Amino acid sequence: MIESKIESKIGTKTGTTTFTVELGKVKEFARALGDPHPSYETGECLPPTFGTVIDFWSGDSSLSALLNLNMAKVLHGGQEYEYVGKIRPGDVITTEGEVENAYTKAGMNFFVVRKSYRNQNGETVLLSRSTIIERNGEEESD
């Protein structure tokens, strides 16, 4: 079977980024969510979706360019976070990812991107998996 243009993206690596967790960003994000949990104010714990902040503020290279996406047709298909360690203010988080799966279904392209987040001690503290959908994507036919 000939590999499609979409499937050829499997294994594509994202750029490596770093982000220093600041208490101000934790508070700001919690307030934006409307979640007044006191431990977010002190940085004792982080809102569960804080990985999104890390991605957006770390200078994460654009997945749209990496995957050659038409952003006018892109949907956020889902996001999962698995905390395997604790992230605290002051931690320097390094993120690396890759396209774990890519396929076409019902005329749409699906890309599943898995990322790992390590602290300054090299410990994996967070894993994420996101699904990007490109509506009406076209698969090459051979």
CSV table of C-alpha atoms in Angstrom, one decimal:
chain,number,residue,atom,x,y,z
A,1,MET,CA,0.0,0.0,0.0
A,2,ILE,CA,1.3,3.4,-0.9
A,3,GLU,CA,1.7,5.9,2.0
A,4,SER,CA,-0.5,9.0,1.6
A,5,LYS,CA,0.7,12.5,1.9
A,6,ILE,CA,-1.2,12.8,5.2
A,7,GLU,CA,0.2,9.5,6.6
A,8,SER,CA,3.7,10.7,5.7
A,9,LYS,CA,3.5,13.3,8.5
A,10,ILE,CA,3.5,10.5,11.1
A,11,GLY,CA,6.8,10.8,13.1
A,12,THR,CA,7.2,14.5,12.2
A,13,LYS,CA,8.9,16.2,15.1
A,14,THR,CA,7.8,19.6,16.5
A,15,GLY,CA,10.4,22.0,17.6
A,16,THR,CA,11.8,21.9,21.1
A,17,THR,CA,10.7,24.9,23.3
A,18,THR,CA,11.3,26.1,26.8
A,19,PHE,CA,9.1,28.0,29.2
A,20,THR,CA,9.7,29.3,32.7
A,21,VAL,CA,6.5,28.9,34.8
A,22,GLU,CA,5.7,32.2,36.5
A,23,LEU,CA,3.2,32.5,39.3
A,24,GLY,CA,1.7,35.5,37.5
A,25,LYS,CA,0.9,33.4,34.5
A,26,VAL,CA,-0.7,30.7,36.7
A,27,LYS,CA,-2.9,33.4,38.4
A,28,GLU,CA,-3.7,35.0,35.1
A,29,PHE,CA,-4.8,31.8,33.5
A,30,ALA,CA,-6.9,30.7,36.5
A,31,ARG,CA,-8.6,34.1,36.4
A,32,ALA,CA,-9.3,33.8,32.7
A,33,LEU,CA,-10.9,30.5,33.4
A,34,GLY,CA,-13.0,32.0,36.2
A,35,ASP,CA,-11.6,29.5,38.7
A,36,PRO,CA,-10.8,31.1,42.1
A,37,HIS,CA,-9.2,28.0,43.6
A,38,PRO,CA,-6.9,29.4,46.3
A,39,SER,CA,-4.0,27.0,45.4
A,40,TYR,CA,-3.8,28.7,42.0
A,41,GLU,CA,-3.1,32.0,43.7
A,42,THR,CA,-0.1,30.5,45.6
A,43,GLY,CA,1.1,28.3,42.8
A,44,GLU,CA,0.7,25.2,45.0
A,45,CYS,CA,-1.1,23.6,42.0
A,46,LEU,CA,-1.9,24.6,38.5
A,47,PRO,CA,-5.1,24.6,36.5
A,48,PRO,CA,-5.4,21.2,34.7
A,49,THR,CA,-5.1,22.7,31.2
A,50,PHE,CA,-2.0,24.9,32.1
A,51,GLY,CA,-0.1,23.0,29.4
A,52,THR,CA,-1.9,25.2,26.9
A,53,VAL,CA,-0.2,28.2,28.4
A,54,ILE,CA,3.1,26.5,28.1
A,55,ASP,CA,2.5,25.8,24.4
A,56,PHE,CA,1.3,29.3,23.6
A,57,TRP,CA,3.9,31.3,25.5
A,58,SER,CA,6.9,29.1,24.8
A,59,GLY,CA,7.4,30.2,21.2
A,60,ASP,CA,6.1,26.9,20.0
A,61,SER,CA,6.7,26.7,16.3
A,62,SER,CA,3.6,26.7,14.3
A,63,LEU,CA,2.0,23.4,13.6
A,64,SER,CA,0.2,24.9,10.7
A,65,ALA,CA,3.4,25.4,8.8
A,66,LEU,CA,4.8,22.0,9.9
A,67,LEU,CA,1.8,20.2,8.7
A,68,ASN,CA,1.0,22.5,5.8
A,69,LEU,CA,-2.5,23.2,7.1
A,70,ASN,CA,-5.1,25.6,5.7
A,71,MET,CA,-5.9,27.4,8.9
A,72,ALA,CA,-9.3,28.6,7.5
A,73,LYS,CA,-10.3,24.9,7.6
A,74,VAL,CA,-8.8,23.8,10.9
A,75,LEU,CA,-10.8,22.7,14.0
A,76,HIS,CA,-9.5,21.8,17.4
A,77,GLY,CA,-10.5,18.1,17.7
A,78,GLY,CA,-9.5,17.5,21.3
A,79,GLN,CA,-6.9,17.8,24.0
A,80,GLU,CA,-5.8,15.4,26.7
A,81,TYR,CA,-3.3,16.1,29.6
A,82,GLU,CA,-1.7,13.5,31.8
A,83,TYR,CA,0.2,15.0,34.8
A,84,VAL,CA,2.9,12.5,35.7
A,85,GLY,CA,4.8,14.9,38.0
A,86,LYS,CA,4.3,18.3,39.7
A,87,ILE,CA,4.9,21.6,37.9
A,88,ARG,CA,5.6,24.6,40.2
A,89,PRO,CA,6.3,28.3,39.6
A,90,GLY,CA,10.0,28.7,38.8
A,91,ASP,CA,10.2,25.4,36.9
A,92,VAL,CA,11.8,25.6,33.4
A,93,ILE,CA,9.7,23.3,31.2
A,94,THR,CA,11.1,21.9,27.9
A,95,THR,CA,8.6,20.6,25.5
A,96,GLU,CA,9.1,18.2,22.6
A,97,GLY,CA,6.5,16.5,20.4
A,98,GLU,CA,5.7,14.5,17.3
A,99,VAL,CA,2.9,13.6,15.1
A,100,GLU,CA,1.7,10.3,16.5
A,101,ASN,CA,-1.0,9.6,13.9
A,102,ALA,CA,-2.3,11.1,10.8
A,103,TYR,CA,-5.2,9.9,8.6
A,104,THR,CA,-8.1,11.0,6.4
A,105,LYS,CA,-11.7,10.2,7.3
A,106,ALA,CA,-14.9,11.5,5.8
A,107,GLY,CA,-12.9,13.9,3.6
A,108,MET,CA,-11.1,15.5,6.6
A,109,ASN,CA,-7.5,15.2,7.7
A,110,PHE,CA,-6.8,14.3,11.3
A,111,PHE,CA,-3.4,14.8,13.0
A,112,VAL,CA,-2.7,13.5,16.5
A,113,VAL,CA,0.2,15.3,18.1
A,114,ARG,CA,1.8,14.0,21.3
A,115,LYS,CA,4.0,16.1,23.5
A,116,SER,CA,6.2,15.5,26.5
A,117,TYR,CA,7.1,18.3,29.0
A,118,ARG,CA,10.2,17.9,31.2
A,119,ASN,CA,11.3,20.1,34.0
A,120,GLN,CA,14.8,21.5,34.6
A,121,ASN,CA,15.8,18.2,36.3
A,122,GLY,CA,14.9,16.2,33.2
A,123,GLU,CA,11.9,14.7,34.8
A,124,THR,CA,8.8,14.2,32.6
A,125,VAL,CA,6.0,16.1,34.4
A,126,LEU,CA,3.3,16.3,31.7
A,127,LEU,CA,2.2,14.4,28.6
A,128,SER,CA,-0.4,15.8,26.2
A,129,ARG,CA,-2.1,14.6,23.1
A,130,SER,CA,-4.0,16.9,20.8
A,131,THR,CA,-6.1,16.2,17.7
A,132,ILE,CA,-6.1,18.7,14.9
A,133,ILE,CA,-8.8,18.4,12.2
A,134,GLU,CA,-8.5,20.0,8.8
A,135,ARG,CA,-12.0,20.1,7.2
A,136,ASN,CA,-12.3,19.1,3.5
A,137,GLY,CA,-8.7,18.2,3.4
A,138,GLU,CA,-7.5,16.5,0.3
A,139,GLU,CA,-5.5,13.3,0.2
A,140,GLU,CA,-3.2,12.7,-2.7
A,141,SER,CA,-4.2,9.7,-4.8
A,142,ASP,CA,-1.7,7.8,-6.7
